[in-house]
Amino acid sequence: MTQIFSGNSLLQKTTKRLTMGLLTCLSIGHLASAQDLKTKPTIVSSLTDNGITTTTYSNGQVVKTVADGYYLDSAFYKNSNVLRSTKPKSYWKITDRVGVAIPFCKEGEDKTMFLKPGAYNSLSVNRFWGIFGLGLMGGYQNFGVSDDYKGAEGQIAKNVTTMNLTRANSDRITPSSLKYDKQGDYEDFYLLIGPALALPLSKKINLDVDLKGGLFNTSAPRFGATIPGPASSGADEVIFRTTPSASKNQLGGLLSVDILYNFAKNWAIGVNGQGFLTSTPFTTIGADVAPGSLKVLSKEATRTHGGCNFGLALSHTFGEKTGNTIYSLLPPPPAPVVCAIPTLQGENGMMYDNGSTTIPSFRWKSTSATPENEEYIFKLYKADGSGTPIYQQTTKNANLSLPANVSLVNGDDCSFYYYTVQSSVEGKCLSEASAASFGYRAKPVVQNIVAKPVEDQYMFKIFGGSTATKYFGGTSAYKPRRKARKATSTVAPAKSADAVAVAKPKRLVPRRKKSVSGVTGVKTYSSTVNYENVATNPNISWPKDLPLPKNPSVYEYEVQRLNAGDCKPTGTVAKYKFYIDPKKPEDIRIIPDKPKK
C-alpha cells in the first residue's frame, strides 16, 4: 500500500517545526540574559584622577586601574582582599642591521670554497608584550672568494701536480697551462621566525636579543680552472670547478644581540653582533684522472657553514599601547557554611546472636544550631577490608532502618559491620564522619577432643671425640702426619780424591697407638659432654645442629628414658661407643665391647 503526502502539508509541518524551534531559542536566550542581569553587578560610579580610575560596582567591589607610570597608595593594594593584575605595555619594533660578515668553518673545509669576509644586512620586525616578543627576521649576506686557489702555489695547481693529469693527446698538464676564473661569490638569503627579548639596562640604553630559526637559501661560489682544449674543438677543458647545488634551501638558526641607545622618543641606534649556523650544498666538477680520458666528473656534497657578523643597528618602535595595573578590592566574602559532625546513639559495639532476626535501627543527633538545613549521608560497610559500602542513603531524618532486602547474616560465620553518618548543608560542605560498629556471633561449634597418645621421650648425651684411623680392619680413613727424624750421615776420611763413603740414613719407625674394640689409632678417650638433648627415637643418630668432626672419630652415646608425667629420667642408662666418618655421616657403626675374632 502506497501512502501519498501532500506538498502543502509537508511545508506546513516544516514551517511549524522551525517556528517552534526559533521560539524555544529566543525564550532560552531571554532567560539566560535575565540570569546574567541578576548575577552581573552594575557600575555605581567611576572617577579618574591623576592616571588612576576608580570604579565601584553594585556588589561592593572597588576596582582601581593605574596607568603605566603612575603609582597607587600602598594602603589600598596591601589589603589582603585585593587582587592585582598587570597588563604590560605592548608595541612593535623594527630593527635594521648592516655590517661585516665573517665566515667560520671547520678546519680544512675552507679548501673547498676559499671564503673570505663579506657583508650582511638583516631586518627584523617583533611584537613585544613587556620585555618578551615574537617576530620575523629576513636578511642577506655574502662572502668573497680568496685567491688561494690561483697560481703555482694555489690549491688547484697542487692537485694537478699531485694527480699528474694528462691530456687526451698524452701531454701532461702543468700548473702553468691552467686558466683561472671566478663567476660569483657565496650568497645567503634567509627568512627566520622566533622569540625576542628587550631588556632595559638604564633609562636610555636597552639590550635586545633575537633568537630565530628557519629557512636559509644558500648559493655556493662559482670559480675554477681550465686548460686550452684541442684546436679542433676550440673550447677549453675543465680541470676543476665549484658551483651551487640545485637544492639550495637548508634549515638554520641565527642569534642577534643589539645594544641600543635611545636618542629620540621612538628611535634608537647602537651596535649589533650575530652568529649563524646552517649547511651549504655544492657541486664540484673535475677532469677524470685516467690518462687519455676526456670525461668530466661531478660530485654533490654538503658542508657545515657558519660565521659571525658585526655591524650597526637602527631600531624604531610604533603602535605602542600603554600598560596598566588593576587592583580589585573584592566585596566581603559571605559567611562560610560549616557542617557539624553528628553524634551517634545506640548500635555501637552491639553483638547479636547467630540466627537473630533483629534488624538494627540507627539513630543520631545533630550538633548544628540549624538542624533544619542539614541532610545526612548514611553508609553501611562490611568489615572485610574492601572499603565499599553495601548500602547507602541520604535522608533528612535523624534515624534510619535498613530495608528488608539488605541481608546481614551470612550462614553460620561471624559477621562484623560498621557504618558512618555525615552531615551536609545545601551541598556546600561535608562534615567528618561519625562511625560505629556491630556484629553477629558465629554458630557455636561442638568440638570432640581426642586424647593424643603420649610418645616416649629419651634424654641422650654424646661424649668424647677421639680420632681413629681404621675400623674393623678397613682401609685407612685418616693418616696422621709423622714428624720426620733427621738422618745422620757420617763421611769417612777420603782415601783418595775419587772415593767418598756416605753413611745410610736410619729408618723411621712409626709409634703404635692404642686400639679400642676393633678401631686402631684411637687417642686417649675424652669424657667431655659434646651434646645433650631430648628425642623420641632412642637409636643413635648424629644431631643436625652438631658440627661433624673433621676426621673419622669415636664417640660415646648415653641414652635414658624420661617419665611421661613429669619428664624426669627413669630406668637404666644405656651406653654405647660408635664410630663416625665425616664423609659418611649416616653410616654410624656401634663398637662392641669385645673385639671381633
Coordinates of C-alpha atoms in Angstrom, one line a residue:
M1 CA 0.0 0.0 0.0
T2 CA 1.4 3.4 -1.0
Q3 CA 0.9 6.4 1.1
I4 CA 0.8 9.8 -0.7
F5 CA 1.8 13.0 1.1
S6 CA 0.6 16.4 0.1
G7 CA 3.3 19.1 -0.6
N8 CA 1.4 21.7 1.2
S9 CA 1.0 19.6 4.4
L10 CA 4.7 18.8 4.4
L11 CA 5.6 22.5 4.0
Q12 CA 3.2 23.4 6.8
K13 CA 4.7 20.9 9.2
T14 CA 8.3 22.1 8.4
T15 CA 7.3 25.7 8.9
K16 CA 5.6 24.8 12.2
R17 CA 8.7 23.0 13.5
L18 CA 11.1 25.9 12.5
T19 CA 8.8 28.4 14.3
M20 CA 8.7 26.3 17.4
G21 CA 12.5 25.9 17.4
L22 CA 13.0 29.6 17.0
L23 CA 10.6 30.5 19.8
T24 CA 12.4 28.0 22.1
C25 CA 15.8 29.5 21.3
L26 CA 14.5 33.0 21.9
S27 CA 13.0 32.0 25.2
I28 CA 16.2 30.3 26.4
G29 CA 18.3 33.3 25.3
H30 CA 15.9 35.6 27.2
L31 CA 16.2 33.5 30.4
A32 CA 20.0 33.4 30.1
S33 CA 20.2 37.2 29.6
A34 CA 17.8 37.7 32.6
Q35 CA 20.0 35.4 34.7
D36 CA 23.1 37.4 33.6
L37 CA 21.4 40.6 34.6
K38 CA 20.7 39.2 38.0
T39 CA 24.2 37.9 38.7
K40 CA 26.4 40.5 36.9
P41 CA 27.0 43.6 39.1
T42 CA 26.4 47.1 37.6
I43 CA 28.7 50.1 37.8
V44 CA 27.7 52.6 40.6
S45 CA 30.4 55.2 40.0
S46 CA 33.6 55.8 38.0
L47 CA 36.2 58.5 38.7
T48 CA 39.6 59.2 37.0
D49 CA 42.2 61.3 38.8
N50 CA 45.9 61.7 38.1
G51 CA 46.1 58.5 35.9
I52 CA 44.0 56.4 38.4
T53 CA 40.5 55.3 37.5
T54 CA 38.3 54.1 40.5
T55 CA 35.2 52.1 39.6
T56 CA 32.7 51.0 42.2
Y57 CA 30.2 48.1 41.5
S58 CA 26.8 47.4 42.9
N59 CA 28.1 44.3 44.8
G60 CA 30.6 46.4 46.7
Q61 CA 33.6 45.6 44.6
V62 CA 36.1 48.5 44.1
V63 CA 38.5 48.4 41.1
K64 CA 41.4 50.9 40.7
T65 CA 43.1 50.9 37.2
V66 CA 46.5 52.6 37.4
A67 CA 48.1 53.7 34.1
D68 CA 51.7 53.0 33.3
G69 CA 54.0 55.5 35.1
Y70 CA 51.5 56.3 37.9
Y71 CA 51.5 54.8 41.4
L72 CA 48.8 53.9 43.9
D73 CA 48.8 54.5 47.7
S74 CA 50.1 51.3 49.3
A75 CA 47.4 51.4 52.0
F76 CA 44.9 50.2 49.3
Y77 CA 46.9 47.5 47.4
K78 CA 48.3 46.0 50.6
N79 CA 44.9 45.0 51.7
S80 CA 44.6 41.2 52.0
N81 CA 41.4 41.2 50.0
V82 CA 42.9 42.9 46.9
L83 CA 43.6 41.1 43.7
R84 CA 46.3 42.6 41.4
S85 CA 46.7 42.1 37.7
T86 CA 49.1 43.8 35.4
K87 CA 48.7 44.4 31.7
P88 CA 52.2 45.1 30.2
K89 CA 53.0 47.8 27.7
S90 CA 52.8 46.4 24.1
Y91 CA 54.4 47.8 20.9
W92 CA 56.1 46.9 17.6
K93 CA 59.8 47.3 17.0
I94 CA 61.6 47.2 13.6
T95 CA 65.4 46.9 13.6
D96 CA 67.8 47.2 10.6
R97 CA 71.3 45.9 10.9
V98 CA 74.3 46.2 8.5
G99 CA 77.9 45.3 8.8
V100 CA 80.8 42.8 8.0
A101 CA 80.1 39.1 7.7
I102 CA 83.0 36.8 8.7
P103 CA 82.8 33.1 7.7
F104 CA 83.9 30.4 10.1
C105 CA 84.1 26.7 9.2
K106 CA 85.8 23.5 10.4
E107 CA 89.5 23.1 9.8
G108 CA 90.2 22.1 6.2
E109 CA 86.7 22.8 4.9
D110 CA 87.6 26.2 3.5
K111 CA 89.8 24.4 1.0
T112 CA 86.6 23.7 -1.0
M113 CA 85.4 27.3 -1.2
F114 CA 88.2 29.6 -0.1
L115 CA 85.8 32.0 1.5
K116 CA 86.8 35.5 2.9
P117 CA 84.8 38.2 4.8
G118 CA 81.9 39.9 3.1
A119 CA 78.9 42.0 4.1
Y120 CA 75.4 41.4 5.6
N121 CA 72.1 43.3 6.0
S122 CA 69.2 42.0 8.1
L123 CA 65.8 43.4 9.1
S124 CA 63.6 42.1 11.9
V125 CA 60.0 43.0 13.0
N126 CA 59.0 42.0 16.5
R127 CA 55.8 42.4 18.6
F128 CA 56.6 43.0 22.3
W129 CA 54.5 42.5 25.4
G130 CA 56.6 43.9 28.2
I131 CA 60.1 42.5 27.7
F132 CA 59.0 39.4 25.7
G133 CA 58.4 39.5 22.0
L134 CA 57.9 37.4 18.9
G135 CA 58.7 38.2 15.3
L136 CA 60.3 37.6 11.9
M137 CA 63.8 38.3 10.5
G138 CA 64.9 38.4 6.9
G139 CA 68.3 39.2 5.5
Y140 CA 71.1 38.8 3.0
Q141 CA 74.8 38.1 3.4
N142 CA 77.7 37.3 1.0
F143 CA 81.3 36.2 1.3
G144 CA 84.0 36.7 -1.3
V145 CA 86.4 34.1 -2.7
S146 CA 90.1 34.5 -1.9
D147 CA 92.9 33.9 -4.4
D148 CA 94.3 30.9 -2.6
Y149 CA 93.1 28.6 -5.3
K150 CA 95.1 30.5 -8.1
G151 CA 98.8 30.4 -9.1
A152 CA 101.5 27.9 -8.9
E153 CA 101.1 27.7 -5.1
G154 CA 97.3 27.5 -5.3
Q155 CA 95.3 24.5 -4.2
I156 CA 94.2 23.6 -7.8
A157 CA 97.8 23.7 -9.1
K158 CA 98.9 21.5 -6.2
N159 CA 96.1 19.0 -7.0
V160 CA 97.2 18.9 -10.7
T161 CA 100.8 18.3 -9.7
T162 CA 99.8 15.5 -7.3
M163 CA 97.4 13.7 -9.7
N164 CA 99.8 14.1 -12.7
L165 CA 96.9 14.7 -15.1
T166 CA 97.4 14.2 -18.8
R167 CA 95.5 15.5 -21.8
A168 CA 93.8 13.3 -24.4
N169 CA 96.9 13.6 -26.6
S170 CA 99.1 12.2 -23.7
D171 CA 100.6 15.7 -23.0
R172 CA 101.0 16.2 -19.2
I173 CA 99.0 19.1 -17.8
T174 CA 101.3 21.6 -15.9
P175 CA 100.3 24.3 -13.5
S176 CA 101.5 27.0 -16.0
S177 CA 98.9 25.8 -18.5
L178 CA 95.9 26.4 -16.1
K179 CA 93.5 29.3 -16.7
Y180 CA 91.6 30.5 -13.6
D181 CA 88.2 32.2 -13.5
K182 CA 85.6 33.4 -10.9
Q183 CA 82.0 33.8 -11.8
G184 CA 80.2 34.5 -8.4
D185 CA 80.6 34.9 -4.6
Y186 CA 79.0 32.9 -1.9
E187 CA 75.4 34.2 -1.0
D188 CA 72.8 33.6 1.7
F189 CA 69.2 34.7 1.8
Y190 CA 67.2 33.8 4.9
L191 CA 63.7 34.2 6.4
L192 CA 63.5 33.2 10.1
I193 CA 61.0 33.3 13.0
G194 CA 61.4 33.2 16.8
P195 CA 61.3 34.9 20.2
A196 CA 62.9 38.2 21.2
L197 CA 63.8 40.0 24.5
A198 CA 64.0 43.7 25.1
L199 CA 65.8 44.3 28.5
P200 CA 66.2 47.9 29.7
L201 CA 69.8 48.4 31.1
S202 CA 69.2 52.0 32.0
K203 CA 66.8 54.8 31.2
K204 CA 68.4 55.3 27.8
I205 CA 70.2 52.0 27.0
N206 CA 68.4 48.7 26.0
L207 CA 69.7 45.2 25.3
D208 CA 67.7 43.4 22.5
V209 CA 68.2 39.7 21.9
D210 CA 66.7 37.9 18.9
L211 CA 66.8 34.1 18.6
K212 CA 65.5 33.0 15.2
G213 CA 65.3 29.8 13.2
G214 CA 64.0 29.0 9.7
L215 CA 65.0 28.7 6.1
F216 CA 68.4 29.6 4.5
N217 CA 68.7 29.8 0.7
T218 CA 72.5 29.3 0.2
S219 CA 74.4 29.6 -3.1
A220 CA 78.0 28.2 -3.2
P221 CA 80.5 30.4 -5.1
R222 CA 81.4 29.8 -8.8
F223 CA 85.1 29.5 -9.6
G224 CA 87.6 27.1 -11.1
A225 CA 90.4 26.4 -13.6
T226 CA 90.5 25.3 -17.2
I227 CA 93.2 24.5 -19.9
P228 CA 93.1 25.3 -23.6
G229 CA 91.4 22.5 -25.5
P230 CA 92.4 21.0 -28.8
A231 CA 92.5 23.3 -31.8
S232 CA 89.8 21.3 -33.5
S233 CA 87.3 21.9 -30.7
G234 CA 88.2 25.5 -29.9
A235 CA 86.8 25.1 -26.3
D236 CA 88.6 25.0 -23.0
E237 CA 88.6 21.8 -20.9
V238 CA 87.5 22.0 -17.3
I239 CA 90.1 20.8 -14.7
F240 CA 88.3 21.9 -11.6
R241 CA 85.1 24.0 -10.8
T242 CA 82.9 24.6 -7.8
T243 CA 79.2 25.6 -8.5
P244 CA 76.0 25.9 -6.4
S245 CA 73.9 22.8 -6.0
A246 CA 70.3 22.5 -7.3
S247 CA 68.9 22.1 -3.8
K248 CA 69.7 25.4 -2.1
N249 CA 67.1 25.5 0.7
Q250 CA 68.5 24.4 4.1
L251 CA 67.5 24.9 7.8
G252 CA 69.5 27.1 10.0
G253 CA 69.5 29.4 13.0
L254 CA 70.7 32.9 14.0
L255 CA 71.3 34.7 17.3
S256 CA 71.4 38.5 17.2
V257 CA 72.4 40.8 20.1
D258 CA 71.9 44.6 19.9
I259 CA 73.0 47.3 22.4
L260 CA 70.9 50.4 21.6
Y261 CA 70.9 54.0 22.8
N262 CA 67.5 55.8 22.7
F263 CA 68.4 59.2 21.1
A264 CA 64.7 60.0 20.5
K265 CA 61.3 59.0 21.8
N266 CA 60.8 56.1 19.4
W267 CA 64.3 55.8 17.8
A268 CA 67.5 54.0 19.0
I269 CA 70.9 53.3 17.5
G270 CA 73.7 51.0 18.6
V271 CA 75.9 48.1 17.7
N272 CA 75.0 44.6 16.6
G273 CA 76.6 41.1 16.8
Q274 CA 75.3 38.0 15.1
G275 CA 76.1 34.3 15.0
F276 CA 74.6 32.0 12.4
L277 CA 74.8 28.3 11.5
T278 CA 73.4 26.4 8.5
S279 CA 74.7 24.0 5.8
T280 CA 75.6 24.5 2.2
P281 CA 75.1 22.0 -0.6
F282 CA 77.6 22.4 -3.6
T283 CA 78.8 20.6 -6.7
T284 CA 82.4 20.1 -7.7
I285 CA 83.4 19.3 -11.3
G286 CA 86.8 17.9 -12.2
A287 CA 88.6 16.1 -15.1
D288 CA 89.0 12.3 -15.0
V289 CA 92.5 11.4 -13.7
A290 CA 92.7 8.4 -16.1
P291 CA 95.3 9.1 -18.8
G292 CA 93.7 9.9 -22.2
S293 CA 90.2 10.3 -20.7
L294 CA 88.0 13.3 -21.8
K295 CA 85.4 12.7 -19.1
V296 CA 84.3 15.4 -16.7
L297 CA 83.3 14.0 -13.3
S298 CA 80.8 15.9 -10.9
K299 CA 80.2 15.3 -7.3
E300 CA 77.5 16.6 -4.9
A301 CA 78.5 17.4 -1.3
T302 CA 77.2 19.4 1.7
R303 CA 79.3 21.2 4.3
T304 CA 78.5 23.0 7.6
H305 CA 78.5 26.8 7.2
G306 CA 78.6 29.3 10.0
G307 CA 80.1 32.6 11.0
C308 CA 79.9 35.9 12.9
N309 CA 78.6 39.3 11.8
F310 CA 79.4 42.6 13.4
G311 CA 77.9 46.0 12.5
L312 CA 75.5 48.8 13.4
A313 CA 71.8 48.6 14.3
L314 CA 68.9 51.2 14.0
S315 CA 65.5 50.5 15.6
H316 CA 62.1 52.2 15.6
T317 CA 59.1 51.5 17.8
F318 CA 55.5 52.1 16.8
G319 CA 51.9 51.1 17.7
E320 CA 52.6 51.5 21.4
K321 CA 49.8 50.7 23.9
T322 CA 50.4 51.8 27.4
G323 CA 50.2 49.2 30.2
N324 CA 48.3 49.4 33.4
T325 CA 47.8 47.7 36.7
I326 CA 44.4 46.8 38.0
Y327 CA 43.7 46.5 41.8
S328 CA 40.4 44.9 42.7
L329 CA 39.1 45.2 46.3
L330 CA 36.7 42.3 46.5
P331 CA 33.4 42.5 48.3
P332 CA 33.3 41.0 51.8
P333 CA 33.0 37.2 51.4
P334 CA 29.8 35.5 52.6
A335 CA 29.9 33.7 55.9
P336 CA 31.3 30.2 55.5
V337 CA 28.9 27.3 55.6
V338 CA 30.0 24.8 58.3
C339 CA 28.8 21.3 58.6
A340 CA 28.6 19.9 62.2
I341 CA 29.6 16.3 63.0
P342 CA 26.5 14.3 64.1
T343 CA 26.6 12.3 67.3
L344 CA 25.7 8.6 67.1
Q345 CA 23.3 6.9 69.5
G346 CA 23.0 3.1 70.0
E347 CA 24.2 0.2 68.0
N348 CA 27.8 1.0 68.8
G349 CA 29.6 -2.3 69.6
M350 CA 26.4 -4.4 69.7
M351 CA 26.7 -8.1 69.1
Y352 CA 23.7 -10.2 68.0
D353 CA 23.4 -14.0 68.5
N354 CA 23.6 -16.2 65.5
G355 CA 20.3 -16.7 63.7
S356 CA 18.8 -13.5 65.3
T357 CA 16.2 -11.8 63.2
T358 CA 16.6 -8.4 64.8
I359 CA 17.2 -5.7 62.2
P360 CA 19.5 -2.9 63.6
S361 CA 18.0 0.6 63.9
F362 CA 20.4 3.5 63.6
R363 CA 19.9 6.9 65.4
W364 CA 22.0 10.0 65.6
K365 CA 21.7 13.6 66.9
S366 CA 22.6 16.8 65.2
T367 CA 25.1 19.2 66.8
S368 CA 24.3 22.1 64.5
A369 CA 22.5 25.3 65.6
T370 CA 20.3 24.9 62.4
P371 CA 19.5 21.2 62.0
E372 CA 16.6 22.0 59.7
N373 CA 19.2 22.9 57.0
E374 CA 21.1 19.7 57.3
E375 CA 20.8 16.4 55.5
Y376 CA 22.6 13.2 56.5
I377 CA 24.5 10.7 54.4
F378 CA 24.4 7.2 55.9
K379 CA 26.8 4.4 54.6
L380 CA 27.0 0.8 55.8
Y381 CA 30.1 -1.3 55.3
K382 CA 31.1 -4.9 55.8
A383 CA 34.3 -5.2 57.8
D384 CA 36.1 -7.2 55.1
G385 CA 38.7 -4.5 54.1
S386 CA 37.0 -3.7 50.8
G387 CA 36.0 -0.2 51.8
T388 CA 33.0 -0.3 49.5
P389 CA 29.6 0.5 51.1
I390 CA 27.0 -2.3 50.8
Y391 CA 24.2 0.2 51.5
Q392 CA 23.9 4.0 51.2
Q393 CA 21.2 6.5 51.7
T394 CA 20.7 10.3 52.1
T395 CA 18.0 11.4 54.5
K396 CA 16.7 14.5 56.4
N397 CA 15.7 12.3 59.4
A398 CA 17.9 11.6 62.4
N399 CA 17.2 7.9 62.3
L400 CA 17.2 5.1 59.7
S401 CA 16.1 1.4 59.5
L402 CA 17.6 -1.0 57.0
P403 CA 15.3 -2.2 54.2
A404 CA 14.2 -5.8 54.3
N405 CA 16.3 -6.7 51.2
V406 CA 19.6 -5.8 53.0
S407 CA 20.9 -9.2 54.2
L408 CA 23.5 -9.0 57.0
V409 CA 23.9 -12.6 58.5
N410 CA 25.9 -14.9 56.3
G411 CA 25.3 -18.6 57.3
D412 CA 26.9 -19.7 60.5
D413 CA 30.0 -17.5 60.2
C414 CA 30.8 -14.5 62.4
S415 CA 29.9 -11.2 60.6
F416 CA 31.1 -7.7 61.5
Y417 CA 29.8 -4.4 60.2
Y418 CA 30.4 -0.7 60.6
Y419 CA 28.5 2.4 59.5
T420 CA 29.2 6.1 59.1
V421 CA 27.0 9.2 59.2
Q422 CA 28.0 12.6 57.8
S423 CA 26.1 15.9 57.6
S424 CA 25.8 18.2 54.6
V425 CA 24.3 21.7 54.1
E426 CA 23.0 22.6 50.6
G427 CA 25.8 20.5 49.1
K428 CA 28.3 23.2 50.1
C429 CA 30.2 21.3 52.7
L430 CA 30.5 17.8 54.2
S431 CA 31.3 17.0 57.8
E432 CA 33.7 14.5 59.1
A433 CA 32.2 11.0 59.5
S434 CA 31.0 9.6 62.8
A435 CA 31.5 5.8 62.9
A436 CA 30.3 2.9 64.9
S437 CA 30.3 -1.0 64.6
F438 CA 28.1 -4.0 65.3
G439 CA 28.2 -7.7 64.5
Y440 CA 26.7 -11.2 64.6
R441 CA 28.2 -14.1 66.5
A442 CA 29.1 -17.3 64.8
K443 CA 27.2 -20.5 65.4
P444 CA 28.8 -22.5 68.3
V445 CA 30.8 -25.5 67.2
V446 CA 30.9 -28.7 69.3
Q447 CA 34.5 -29.9 69.3
N448 CA 35.3 -33.6 70.0
I449 CA 38.7 -33.6 71.8
V450 CA 40.5 -36.8 71.1
A451 CA 43.3 -37.7 73.5
K452 CA 46.6 -37.8 71.7
P453 CA 48.8 -40.7 72.7
V454 CA 51.9 -39.7 74.6
E455 CA 55.1 -40.5 72.9
D456 CA 58.1 -41.9 74.8
Q457 CA 60.9 -39.4 75.2
Y458 CA 64.6 -40.0 75.8
M459 CA 67.4 -38.0 77.2
F460 CA 70.7 -38.6 75.3
K461 CA 74.2 -37.3 75.5
I462 CA 77.3 -37.5 73.3
F463 CA 80.7 -37.7 74.9
G464 CA 84.3 -37.8 73.7
G465 CA 85.5 -37.3 70.1
S466 CA 88.7 -39.3 69.7
T467 CA 90.4 -39.5 66.4
A468 CA 90.6 -43.0 64.8
T469 CA 92.4 -44.3 61.8
K470 CA 90.7 -47.6 61.0
Y471 CA 87.5 -49.5 61.8
F472 CA 87.4 -53.4 61.7
G473 CA 90.4 -53.6 59.5
G474 CA 89.0 -51.3 56.8
T475 CA 91.0 -49.0 54.6
S476 CA 92.8 -46.2 56.2
A477 CA 90.4 -43.3 56.7
Y478 CA 93.0 -40.9 58.2
K479 CA 96.7 -40.8 58.1
P480 CA 98.3 -38.5 60.7
R481 CA 101.4 -36.7 59.7
R482 CA 104.6 -38.0 61.2
K483 CA 107.4 -35.9 62.2
A484 CA 110.5 -37.0 60.2
R485 CA 113.6 -37.7 62.1
K486 CA 116.8 -36.2 60.9
A487 CA 119.0 -38.8 59.2
T488 CA 122.6 -38.8 60.5
S489 CA 125.3 -39.3 58.0
T490 CA 129.0 -39.8 58.5
V491 CA 131.6 -39.2 55.9
A492 CA 134.7 -41.3 56.2
P493 CA 138.1 -39.7 55.5
A494 CA 138.8 -39.9 51.9
K495 CA 141.5 -42.3 51.0
S496 CA 141.7 -40.7 47.6
A497 CA 140.2 -37.8 45.8
D498 CA 137.7 -40.0 43.9
A499 CA 136.5 -42.2 46.8
V500 CA 133.8 -40.8 49.2
A501 CA 131.8 -43.0 51.6
V502 CA 128.4 -41.8 52.8
A503 CA 126.6 -43.5 55.8
K504 CA 123.0 -44.7 55.1
P505 CA 120.1 -42.8 56.9
K506 CA 118.3 -44.5 59.8
R507 CA 114.8 -45.9 59.0
L508 CA 111.9 -44.1 60.6
V509 CA 109.6 -46.5 62.7
P510 CA 106.1 -45.1 63.5
R511 CA 104.8 -45.4 67.0
R512 CA 101.9 -47.7 67.7
K513 CA 98.7 -46.3 69.0
K514 CA 96.3 -47.9 71.3
S515 CA 93.2 -49.6 69.8
V516 CA 89.6 -49.6 71.1
S517 CA 87.4 -52.6 70.2
G518 CA 88.5 -53.1 66.6
V519 CA 89.4 -49.5 66.0
T520 CA 93.0 -48.7 65.6
G521 CA 94.8 -45.5 66.2
V522 CA 92.5 -44.2 68.9
K523 CA 93.9 -41.5 71.1
T524 CA 93.2 -41.1 74.8
Y525 CA 89.4 -41.0 75.3
S526 CA 87.7 -37.8 76.4
S527 CA 84.7 -37.7 78.9
T528 CA 83.6 -34.2 77.8
V529 CA 79.8 -33.8 77.0
N530 CA 79.6 -32.6 73.4
Y531 CA 75.9 -32.6 73.0
E532 CA 72.7 -33.1 75.1
N533 CA 69.1 -33.1 74.1
V534 CA 65.7 -34.9 74.2
A535 CA 64.4 -37.1 71.4
T536 CA 61.6 -39.7 70.7
N537 CA 64.0 -42.1 69.0
P538 CA 66.5 -43.8 71.2
N539 CA 68.6 -45.1 68.3
I540 CA 72.0 -43.4 67.7
S541 CA 71.9 -40.7 65.1
W542 CA 74.1 -37.7 64.6
P543 CA 72.3 -34.4 65.5
K544 CA 71.7 -32.0 62.6
D545 CA 72.7 -29.0 64.7
L546 CA 76.0 -30.6 65.9
P547 CA 79.0 -30.0 63.6
L548 CA 80.7 -33.1 62.2
P549 CA 84.3 -33.9 63.2
K550 CA 87.0 -33.1 60.7
N551 CA 88.4 -36.6 60.8
P552 CA 87.0 -40.1 61.5
S553 CA 86.4 -40.3 65.3
V554 CA 85.0 -42.4 68.1
Y555 CA 82.3 -41.1 70.4
E556 CA 80.3 -42.4 73.4
Y557 CA 76.5 -42.3 73.4
E558 CA 74.3 -42.4 76.6
V559 CA 70.5 -42.7 76.5
Q560 CA 67.9 -42.8 79.3
R561 CA 64.1 -42.8 79.1
L562 CA 62.1 -39.9 80.6
N563 CA 58.9 -40.3 82.6
A564 CA 55.8 -39.2 80.6
G565 CA 54.2 -37.5 83.7
D566 CA 57.0 -35.2 84.9
C567 CA 59.7 -35.8 82.2
K568 CA 62.2 -37.0 84.9
P569 CA 64.8 -39.6 84.0
T570 CA 63.7 -43.2 84.8
G571 CA 65.2 -46.6 84.2
T572 CA 68.8 -47.5 83.4
V573 CA 71.3 -45.6 81.4
A574 CA 72.4 -47.3 78.2
K575 CA 76.0 -46.6 77.0
Y576 CA 77.5 -47.2 73.6
K577 CA 80.6 -46.4 71.7
F578 CA 80.3 -45.6 68.0
Y579 CA 82.5 -44.7 65.0
I580 CA 81.6 -41.9 62.6
D581 CA 83.3 -40.9 59.3
P582 CA 82.6 -37.2 58.3
K583 CA 82.4 -38.3 54.7
K584 CA 79.6 -40.8 55.5
P585 CA 77.7 -39.3 58.5
E586 CA 74.7 -41.6 58.0
D587 CA 76.9 -44.7 58.4
I588 CA 77.3 -44.7 62.2
R589 CA 78.8 -48.0 63.5
I590 CA 78.4 -49.2 67.0
I591 CA 81.6 -50.6 68.5
P592 CA 81.1 -53.8 70.5
D593 CA 82.5 -54.2 74.0
K594 CA 84.8 -57.1 72.8
P595 CA 86.6 -57.0 69.5
K596 CA 85.6 -59.5 66.8
K597 CA 87.8 -62.5 66.4

